[in-house]
């Protein structure tokens, strides 16, 4: 079976752009992805990041869905502890009502931010012992037709055709996705260390459900593609600078390659960078085909989700073109 290919977009703010320009670029990228045959286009919920504009994730999903026609648009993901399950059901029920059959709901348990910001988001509802499984089931209840006789109902939301996906970067999420019989999307684009063991757990413990008969594995990786290897490596410096900025807590809008400074990082930062970037693939079409063929052979994903920070917008669109060509050929 052919491997599906999709995109994760954080609505990255590049140096020199304002928020409106950032959102315009996300729309254009999604339209381009639709023409290239990508399956879905996801936005991830992050807060208090100077280079990420996808905080109001459901709003952005609706905006982009309204300017595309066939591409599935969704969350990769909604950080469920930041929200009441009823409000998520209503938001995604609304999206499904507006764009039926095109909305995905990926769910994560991480805050998508630092602890202080998470506390500000959640207010009195902050709970360090959050029960992710319980709240997923509560969300499923609100969005089921069977909830029609309940005292509390999600309208819109009840009976909405919105598939759930479990996101994660750990073995905990693998066990949960397997137990609930839901698709599993692993965040190898920034936390690849447990990828192999998490997939083994998910596949071994998977329980068929009304949603899925057999495991469905999605892996998010970084792909920086260009027409030459040298150009790809040049473009990738912006991406690696983002990782360095996270590690050193010096976050800022995405920098052009000529303004990056990767030569002066400390040994500890370099070590962590190598770990974070272990599933970052940089190169031209031929190089990427070789690297991704091995990746697919090793991990056997049903779907590859491409991420990656490229400063130049046209070069980023070209990277998507090359990535789609390579994955289609695998």
Tab-separated table of N, CA, C and O in Angstrom, residues 28-136:
chain	number	residue	atom	x	y	z
A	28	UNK	N	-1.426	29.668	1.626
A	28	UNK	CA	-0.784	29.365	0.347
A	28	UNK	C	-0.087	28.004	0.384
A	28	UNK	O	-0.127	27.249	-0.593
A	29	UNK	N	0.536	27.673	1.518
A	29	UNK	CA	1.195	26.375	1.653
A	29	UNK	C	0.183	25.243	1.584
A	29	UNK	O	0.419	24.213	0.942
A	30	UNK	N	-0.948	25.411	2.262
A	30	UNK	CA	-1.986	24.379	2.238
A	30	UNK	C	-2.554	24.206	0.832
A	30	UNK	O	-2.801	23.071	0.382
A	31	UNK	N	-2.769	25.295	0.137
A	31	UNK	CA	-3.271	25.201	-1.234
A	31	UNK	C	-2.276	24.487	-2.129
A	31	UNK	O	-2.645	23.687	-2.995
A	32	UNK	N	-1.003	24.768	-1.918
A	32	UNK	CA	0.060	24.103	-2.678
A	32	UNK	C	0.100	22.618	-2.336
A	32	UNK	O	0.205	21.764	-3.232
A	33	UNK	N	-0.019	22.290	-1.054
A	33	UNK	CA	-0.020	20.893	-0.619
A	33	UNK	C	-1.194	20.124	-1.215
A	33	UNK	O	-1.063	18.949	-1.586
A	34	UNK	N	-2.332	20.782	-1.313
A	34	UNK	CA	-3.513	20.164	-1.905
A	34	UNK	C	-3.248	19.773	-3.363
A	34	UNK	O	-3.583	18.653	-3.796
A	35	UNK	N	-2.624	20.653	-4.114
A	35	UNK	CA	-2.302	20.373	-5.511
A	35	UNK	C	-1.287	19.233	-5.640
A	35	UNK	O	-1.299	18.491	-6.626
A	36	UNK	N	-0.397	19.107	-4.644
A	36	UNK	CA	0.652	18.086	-4.692
A	36	UNK	C	0.178	16.712	-4.214
A	36	UNK	O	0.939	15.753	-4.270
A	37	UNK	N	-1.043	16.636	-3.724
A	37	UNK	CA	-1.582	15.340	-3.318
A	37	UNK	C	-1.343	14.963	-1.874
A	37	UNK	O	-1.510	13.790	-1.500
A	38	UNK	N	-0.953	15.919	-1.038
A	38	UNK	CA	-0.811	15.625	0.387
A	38	UNK	C	-2.175	15.250	0.967
A	38	UNK	O	-3.208	15.751	0.532
A	39	UNK	N	-2.179	14.366	1.961
A	39	UNK	CA	-3.429	13.873	2.545
A	39	UNK	C	-4.035	14.861	3.523
A	39	UNK	O	-5.238	15.122	3.496
A	40	UNK	N	-3.210	15.388	4.422
A	40	UNK	CA	-3.729	16.273	5.461
A	40	UNK	C	-2.714	17.362	5.780
A	40	UNK	O	-1.527	17.238	5.495
A	41	UNK	N	-3.218	18.410	6.401
A	41	UNK	CA	-2.413	19.575	6.755
A	41	UNK	C	-2.787	19.934	8.182
A	41	UNK	O	-3.899	20.380	8.448
A	42	UNK	N	-1.861	19.700	9.094
A	42	UNK	CA	-2.154	19.870	10.516
A	42	UNK	C	-1.449	21.077	11.106
A	42	UNK	O	-0.335	21.426	10.697
A	43	UNK	N	-2.098	21.667	12.102
A	43	UNK	CA	-1.507	22.730	12.906
A	43	UNK	C	-1.353	22.238	14.338
A	43	UNK	O	-2.218	21.531	14.850
A	44	UNK	N	-0.266	22.635	14.974
A	44	UNK	CA	0.000	22.197	16.332
A	44	UNK	C	-0.165	23.350	17.320
A	44	UNK	O	0.235	24.477	17.047
A	45	UNK	N	-0.781	23.037	18.462
A	45	UNK	CA	-1.023	24.041	19.494
A	45	UNK	C	0.244	24.307	20.307
A	45	UNK	O	0.759	23.418	20.991
A	46	UNK	N	0.736	25.523	20.226
A	46	UNK	CA	1.856	25.974	21.051
A	46	UNK	C	1.517	27.348	21.615
A	46	UNK	O	0.764	28.115	20.998
A	47	UNK	N	2.080	27.641	22.782
A	47	UNK	CA	1.824	28.928	23.424
A	47	UNK	C	3.130	29.548	23.906
A	47	UNK	O	4.052	28.844	24.309
A	48	UNK	N	3.190	30.885	23.849
A	48	UNK	CA	4.329	31.645	24.348
A	48	UNK	C	5.620	31.327	23.592
A	48	UNK	O	6.698	31.309	24.161
A	49	UNK	N	5.481	31.070	22.282
A	49	UNK	CA	6.636	30.871	21.417
A	49	UNK	C	6.691	32.040	20.437
A	49	UNK	O	5.767	32.214	19.627
A	50	UNK	N	7.745	32.846	20.444
A	50	UNK	CA	7.833	33.986	19.530
A	50	UNK	C	7.894	33.610	18.050
A	50	UNK	O	7.739	34.485	17.197
A	51	UNK	N	8.125	32.324	17.760
A	51	UNK	CA	8.209	31.915	16.351
A	51	UNK	C	7.044	31.023	15.924
A	51	UNK	O	7.081	30.465	14.835
A	52	UNK	N	6.013	30.914	16.754
A	52	UNK	CA	4.892	30.023	16.437
A	52	UNK	C	3.576	30.773	16.607
A	52	UNK	O	3.302	31.329	17.678
A	53	UNK	N	2.734	30.771	15.563
A	53	UNK	CA	1.483	31.537	15.592
A	53	UNK	C	0.240	30.649	15.598
A	53	UNK	O	-0.853	31.129	15.302
A	54	UNK	N	0.386	29.372	15.939
A	54	UNK	CA	-0.752	28.450	15.865
A	54	UNK	C	-1.398	28.203	17.224
A	54	UNK	O	-1.947	27.131	17.478
A	55	UNK	N	-1.369	29.196	18.114
A	55	UNK	CA	-1.906	29.022	19.465
A	55	UNK	C	-3.420	28.773	19.454
A	55	UNK	O	-3.914	27.905	20.172
A	56	UNK	N	-4.157	29.552	18.676
A	56	UNK	CA	-5.611	29.372	18.559
A	56	UNK	C	-5.884	28.383	17.425
A	56	UNK	O	-6.389	28.737	16.360
A	57	UNK	N	-5.557	27.136	17.697
A	57	UNK	CA	-5.447	26.127	16.642
A	57	UNK	C	-6.743	25.928	15.866
A	57	UNK	O	-6.739	25.869	14.634
A	58	UNK	N	-7.862	25.800	16.564
A	58	UNK	CA	-9.124	25.529	15.868
A	58	UNK	C	-9.530	26.698	14.975
A	58	UNK	O	-10.129	26.490	13.906
A	59	UNK	N	-9.206	27.915	15.384
A	59	UNK	CA	-9.517	29.086	14.551
A	59	UNK	C	-8.720	29.027	13.250
A	59	UNK	O	-9.254	29.262	12.153
A	60	UNK	N	-7.449	28.695	13.370
A	60	UNK	CA	-6.586	28.622	12.193
A	60	UNK	C	-7.000	27.478	11.274
A	60	UNK	O	-6.973	27.611	10.041
A	61	UNK	N	-7.403	26.351	11.862
A	61	UNK	CA	-7.890	25.228	11.057
A	61	UNK	C	-9.086	25.665	10.212
A	61	UNK	O	-9.160	25.380	9.010
A	62	UNK	N	-10.009	26.375	10.825
A	62	UNK	CA	-11.183	26.829	10.089
A	62	UNK	C	-10.831	27.795	8.970
A	62	UNK	O	-11.385	27.726	7.870
A	63	UNK	N	-9.889	28.688	9.240
A	63	UNK	CA	-9.470	29.662	8.233
A	63	UNK	C	-8.875	28.968	7.015
A	63	UNK	O	-9.211	29.303	5.870
A	64	UNK	N	-8.016	27.984	7.249
A	64	UNK	CA	-7.347	27.297	6.136
A	64	UNK	C	-8.308	26.337	5.439
A	64	UNK	O	-8.286	26.212	4.209
A	65	UNK	N	-9.158	25.680	6.194
A	65	UNK	CA	-10.141	24.780	5.570
A	65	UNK	C	-11.059	25.546	4.628
A	65	UNK	O	-11.468	25.026	3.579
A	66	UNK	N	-11.344	26.781	4.992
A	66	UNK	CA	-12.223	27.597	4.157
A	66	UNK	C	-11.596	28.034	2.852
A	66	UNK	O	-12.304	28.517	1.950
A	67	UNK	N	-10.281	27.883	2.729
A	67	UNK	CA	-9.598	28.303	1.507
A	67	UNK	C	-8.908	27.139	0.790
A	67	UNK	O	-8.025	27.342	-0.040
A	68	UNK	N	-9.326	25.931	1.138
A	68	UNK	CA	-8.917	24.720	0.431
A	68	UNK	C	-10.184	23.931	0.124
A	68	UNK	O	-11.268	24.264	0.611
A	69	UNK	N	-10.047	22.876	-0.672
A	69	UNK	CA	-11.249	22.177	-1.134
A	69	UNK	C	-11.310	20.709	-0.728
A	69	UNK	O	-12.375	20.210	-0.355
A	70	UNK	N	-10.212	19.996	-0.837
A	70	UNK	CA	-10.235	18.559	-0.583
A	70	UNK	C	-9.279	18.124	0.526
A	70	UNK	O	-9.454	17.062	1.111
A	71	UNK	N	-8.279	18.920	0.806
A	71	UNK	CA	-7.273	18.589	1.799
A	71	UNK	C	-7.892	18.473	3.189
A	71	UNK	O	-8.713	19.296	3.582
A	72	UNK	N	-7.524	17.434	3.936
A	72	UNK	CA	-7.968	17.320	5.313
A	72	UNK	C	-7.160	18.314	6.162
A	72	UNK	O	-5.944	18.396	6.034
A	73	UNK	N	-7.844	19.053	7.017
A	73	UNK	CA	-7.197	20.041	7.863
A	73	UNK	C	-7.471	19.664	9.323
A	73	UNK	O	-8.595	19.307	9.673
A	74	UNK	N	-6.448	19.730	10.152
A	74	UNK	CA	-6.686	19.313	11.530
A	74	UNK	C	-5.610	19.741	12.485
A	74	UNK	O	-4.755	20.582	12.182
A	75	UNK	N	-5.659	19.125	13.654
A	75	UNK	CA	-4.760	19.488	14.741
A	75	UNK	C	-3.728	18.404	14.956
A	75	UNK	O	-4.047	17.231	15.047
A	76	UNK	N	-2.501	18.840	15.058
A	76	UNK	CA	-1.427	17.902	15.359
A	76	UNK	C	-0.555	18.400	16.495
A	76	UNK	O	0.631	18.512	16.329
A	77	UNK	N	-1.099	18.718	17.674
A	77	UNK	CA	-2.485	18.458	17.983
A	77	UNK	C	-3.064	19.537	18.887
A	77	UNK	O	-2.424	20.519	19.216
A	78	UNK	N	-4.290	19.260	19.319
A	78	UNK	CA	-4.889	20.003	20.413
A	78	UNK	C	-4.338	19.422	21.714
A	78	UNK	O	-4.395	18.215	21.940
A	79	UNK	N	-3.800	20.279	22.562
A	79	UNK	CA	-3.263	19.826	23.853
A	79	UNK	C	-4.411	19.783	24.854
A	79	UNK	O	-4.788	20.787	25.451
A	80	UNK	N	-4.982	18.601	24.999
A	80	UNK	CA	-6.265	18.450	25.686
A	80	UNK	C	-6.277	18.977	27.122
A	80	UNK	O	-7.303	19.531	27.552
A	81	UNK	N	-5.190	18.868	27.900
A	81	UNK	CA	-5.242	19.414	29.264
A	81	UNK	C	-5.477	20.917	29.334
A	81	UNK	O	-5.864	21.439	30.386
A	82	UNK	N	-5.256	21.618	28.230
A	82	UNK	CA	-5.457	23.072	28.220
A	82	UNK	C	-6.916	23.473	28.032
A	82	UNK	O	-7.230	24.667	28.087
A	83	UNK	N	-7.803	22.501	27.785
A	83	UNK	CA	-9.173	22.816	27.387
A	83	UNK	C	-10.176	21.922	28.121
A	83	UNK	O	-9.846	20.809	28.524
A	84	UNK	N	-11.405	22.386	28.209
A	84	UNK	CA	-12.474	21.482	28.620
A	84	UNK	C	-12.851	20.623	27.422
A	84	UNK	O	-12.811	21.081	26.275
A	85	UNK	N	-13.193	19.383	27.680
A	85	UNK	CA	-13.561	18.493	26.577
A	85	UNK	C	-14.824	18.983	25.869
A	85	UNK	O	-14.963	18.814	24.659
A	86	UNK	N	-15.717	19.594	26.593
A	86	UNK	CA	-16.941	20.110	25.968
A	86	UNK	C	-16.610	21.199	24.954
A	86	UNK	O	-17.165	21.217	23.848
A	87	UNK	N	-15.694	22.096	25.302
A	87	UNK	CA	-15.356	23.176	24.367
A	87	UNK	C	-14.663	22.626	23.124
A	87	UNK	O	-14.901	23.113	22.007
A	88	UNK	N	-13.812	21.598	23.288
A	88	UNK	CA	-13.167	20.982	22.122
A	88	UNK	C	-14.212	20.328	21.229
A	88	UNK	O	-14.180	20.453	20.001
A	89	UNK	N	-15.162	19.623	21.840
A	89	UNK	CA	-16.234	18.988	21.063
A	89	UNK	C	-17.024	20.024	20.281
A	89	UNK	O	-17.344	19.820	19.099
A	90	UNK	N	-17.331	21.144	20.903
A	90	UNK	CA	-18.093	22.194	20.225
A	90	UNK	C	-17.295	22.827	19.098
A	90	UNK	O	-17.835	23.089	18.005
A	91	UNK	N	-16.018	23.094	19.339
A	91	UNK	CA	-15.186	23.717	18.312
A	91	UNK	C	-15.030	22.809	17.096
A	91	UNK	O	-15.199	23.260	15.948
A	92	UNK	N	-14.720	21.549	17.337
A	92	UNK	CA	-14.496	20.654	16.211
A	92	UNK	C	-15.814	20.178	15.598
A	92	UNK	O	-15.855	19.838	14.410
A	93	UNK	N	-16.870	20.179	16.368
A	93	UNK	CA	-18.188	19.956	15.774
A	93	UNK	C	-18.574	21.087	14.847
A	93	UNK	O	-19.169	20.874	13.779
A	94	UNK	N	-18.230	22.312	15.231
A	94	UNK	CA	-18.473	23.472	14.374
A	94	UNK	C	-17.664	23.369	13.088
A	94	UNK	O	-18.182	23.597	11.981
A	95	UNK	N	-16.392	23.000	13.229
A	95	UNK	CA	-15.537	22.849	12.050
A	95	UNK	C	-16.086	21.769	11.112
A	95	UNK	O	-16.106	21.935	9.888
A	96	UNK	N	-16.545	20.656	11.681
A	96	UNK	CA	-17.105	19.590	10.864
A	96	UNK	C	-18.388	20.035	10.169
A	96	UNK	O	-18.654	19.649	9.022
A	97	UNK	N	-19.177	20.856	10.851
A	97	UNK	CA	-20.385	21.374	10.225
A	97	UNK	C	-20.080	22.303	9.057
A	97	UNK	O	-20.809	22.337	8.060
A	98	UNK	N	-18.985	23.046	9.182
A	98	UNK	CA	-18.590	23.956	8.112
A	98	UNK	C	-17.897	23.238	6.961
A	98	UNK	O	-18.102	23.576	5.789
A	99	UNK	N	-17.067	22.246	7.300
A	99	UNK	CA	-16.251	21.558	6.295
A	99	UNK	C	-16.383	20.047	6.508
A	99	UNK	O	-15.437	19.385	6.942
A	100	UNK	N	-17.562	19.490	6.224
A	100	UNK	CA	-17.830	18.086	6.564
A	100	UNK	C	-16.870	17.117	5.885
A	100	UNK	O	-16.529	17.280	4.714
A	101	UNK	N	-16.411	16.143	6.675
A	101	UNK	CA	-15.544	15.101	6.149
A	101	UNK	C	-14.111	15.510	5.910
A	101	UNK	O	-13.341	14.758	5.321
A	102	UNK	N	-13.703	16.691	6.408
A	102	UNK	CA	-12.350	17.186	6.127
A	102	UNK	C	-11.564	17.552	7.369
A	102	UNK	O	-10.433	18.034	7.256
A	103	UNK	N	-12.123	17.330	8.549
A	103	UNK	CA	-11.494	17.809	9.782
A	103	UNK	C	-10.937	16.632	10.589
A	103	UNK	O	-11.609	15.615	10.789
A	104	UNK	N	-9.693	16.774	11.061
A	104	UNK	CA	-9.036	15.782	11.914
A	104	UNK	C	-8.821	16.376	13.302
A	104	UNK	O	-8.543	17.571	13.438
A	105	UNK	N	-8.899	15.496	14.319
A	105	UNK	CA	-8.645	15.932	15.691
A	105	UNK	C	-7.533	15.085	16.298
A	105	UNK	O	-7.761	13.982	16.791
A	106	UNK	N	-6.308	15.598	16.205
A	106	UNK	CA	-5.183	14.980	16.878
A	106	UNK	C	-5.082	15.523	18.289
A	106	UNK	O	-5.236	16.730	18.508
A	107	UNK	N	-4.833	14.634	19.257
A	107	UNK	CA	-4.863	15.012	20.668
A	107	UNK	C	-3.541	14.689	21.345
A	107	UNK	O	-2.995	13.597	21.180
A	108	UNK	N	-3.036	15.641	22.125
A	108	UNK	CA	-1.826	15.433	22.902
A	108	UNK	C	-2.061	15.755	24.355
A	108	UNK	O	-3.010	16.457	24.706
A	109	UNK	N	-1.171	15.249	25.219
A	109	UNK	CA	-1.318	15.495	26.653
A	109	UNK	C	-0.341	16.544	27.175
A	109	UNK	O	-0.471	17.006	28.309
A	110	UNK	N	0.657	16.896	26.384
A	110	UNK	CA	1.638	17.886	26.825
A	110	UNK	C	1.002	19.279	26.823
A	110	UNK	O	0.005	19.510	26.139
A	111	UNK	N	1.558	20.233	27.564
A	111	UNK	CA	0.967	21.571	27.586
A	111	UNK	C	1.209	22.376	26.327
A	111	UNK	O	0.498	23.328	26.049
A	112	UNK	N	2.256	22.029	25.566
A	112	UNK	CA	2.587	22.824	24.393
A	112	UNK	C	3.205	24.153	24.754
A	112	UNK	O	3.196	25.094	23.954
A	113	UNK	N	3.776	24.202	25.957
A	113	UNK	CA	4.368	25.450	26.429
A	113	UNK	C	5.121	25.176	27.719
A	113	UNK	O	5.267	24.021	28.144
A	114	UNK	N	5.569	26.236	28.373
A	114	UNK	CA	6.234	26.108	29.666
A	114	UNK	C	5.201	26.013	30.796
A	114	UNK	O	4.006	26.296	30.599
A	115	UNK	N	5.662	25.637	31.985
A	115	UNK	CA	4.756	25.430	33.106
A	115	UNK	C	4.000	26.667	33.532
A	115	UNK	O	2.806	26.609	33.865
A	116	UNK	N	4.674	27.820	33.555
A	116	UNK	CA	4.020	29.058	33.967
A	116	UNK	C	2.902	29.441	33.003
A	116	UNK	O	1.804	29.834	33.422
A	117	UNK	N	3.163	29.291	31.705
A	117	UNK	CA	2.138	29.607	30.705
A	117	UNK	C	0.993	28.609	30.775
A	117	UNK	O	-0.181	28.980	30.634
A	118	UNK	N	1.308	27.339	30.979
A	118	UNK	CA	0.263	26.326	31.125
A	118	UNK	C	-0.645	26.648	32.305
A	118	UNK	O	-1.873	26.516	32.230
A	119	UNK	N	-0.041	27.104	33.399
A	119	UNK	CA	-0.829	27.483	34.568
A	119	UNK	C	-1.745	28.669	34.255
A	119	UNK	O	-2.902	28.717	34.683
A	120	UNK	N	-1.231	29.619	33.482
A	120	UNK	CA	-2.045	30.777	33.093
A	120	UNK	C	-3.198	30.360	32.177
A	120	UNK	O	-4.314	30.886	32.274
A	121	UNK	N	-2.934	29.400	31.304
A	121	UNK	CA	-3.972	28.915	30.398
A	121	UNK	C	-5.096	28.213	31.151
A	121	UNK	O	-6.277	28.397	30.854
A	122	UNK	N	-4.711	27.396	32.109
A	122	UNK	CA	-5.676	26.514	32.760
A	122	UNK	C	-6.299	27.112	34.008
A	122	UNK	O	-7.342	26.651	34.464
A	123	UNK	N	-5.659	28.125	34.570
A	123	UNK	CA	-6.207	28.764	35.762
A	123	UNK	C	-6.402	27.774	36.895
A	123	UNK	O	-5.506	26.998	37.241
A	124	UNK	N	-7.592	27.775	37.470
A	124	UNK	CA	-7.891	26.896	38.604
A	124	UNK	C	-8.011	25.427	38.200
A	124	UNK	O	-8.135	24.561	39.068
A	125	UNK	N	-7.985	25.159	36.904
A	125	UNK	CA	-8.119	23.779	36.431
A	125	UNK	C	-6.772	23.088	36.258
A	125	UNK	O	-6.716	21.971	35.734
A	126	UNK	N	-5.694	23.728	36.670
A	126	UNK	CA	-4.370	23.111	36.529
A	126	UNK	C	-4.295	21.849	37.379
A	126	UNK	O	-4.570	21.863	38.574
A	127	UNK	N	-3.922	20.724	36.730
A	127	UNK	CA	-3.866	19.440	37.426
A	127	UNK	C	-2.639	18.674	36.956
A	127	UNK	O	-2.611	18.190	35.826
A	128	UNK	N	-1.624	18.526	37.809
A	128	UNK	CA	-0.412	17.821	37.393
A	128	UNK	C	-0.631	16.326	37.158
A	128	UNK	O	0.192	15.661	36.532
A	129	UNK	N	-1.754	15.790	37.670
A	129	UNK	CA	-2.056	14.357	37.513
A	129	UNK	C	-3.195	14.149	36.518
A	129	UNK	O	-4.109	13.362	36.744
A	130	UNK	N	-3.132	14.862	35.427
A	130	UNK	CA	-4.190	14.831	34.410
A	130	UNK	C	-4.388	13.426	33.860
A	130	UNK	O	-3.430	12.742	33.487
A	131	UNK	N	-5.650	12.995	33.790
A	131	UNK	CA	-5.993	11.658	33.288
A	131	UNK	C	-6.371	11.778	31.807
A	131	UNK	O	-7.531	12.038	31.467
A	132	UNK	N	-5.384	11.582	30.949
A	132	UNK	CA	-5.575	11.763	29.506
A	132	UNK	C	-6.624	10.801	28.960
A	132	UNK	O	-7.523	11.194	28.203
A	133	UNK	N	-6.551	9.546	29.337
A	133	UNK	CA	-7.495	8.541	28.830
A	133	UNK	C	-8.927	8.898	29.206
A	133	UNK	O	-9.836	8.826	28.359
A	134	UNK	N	-9.141	9.282	30.449
A	134	UNK	CA	-10.490	9.635	30.902
A	134	UNK	C	-11.067	10.763	30.058
A	134	UNK	O	-12.232	10.721	29.634
A	135	UNK	N	-10.266	11.778	29.807
A	135	UNK	CA	-10.778	12.941	29.088
A	135	UNK	C	-10.954	12.669	27.597
A	135	UNK	O	-11.838	13.259	26.967
A	136	UNK	N	-10.154	11.783	27.030
A	136	UNK	CA	-10.400	11.384	25.640
A	136	UNK	C	-11.752	10.687	25.541
A	136	UNK	O	-12.549	10.961	24.630
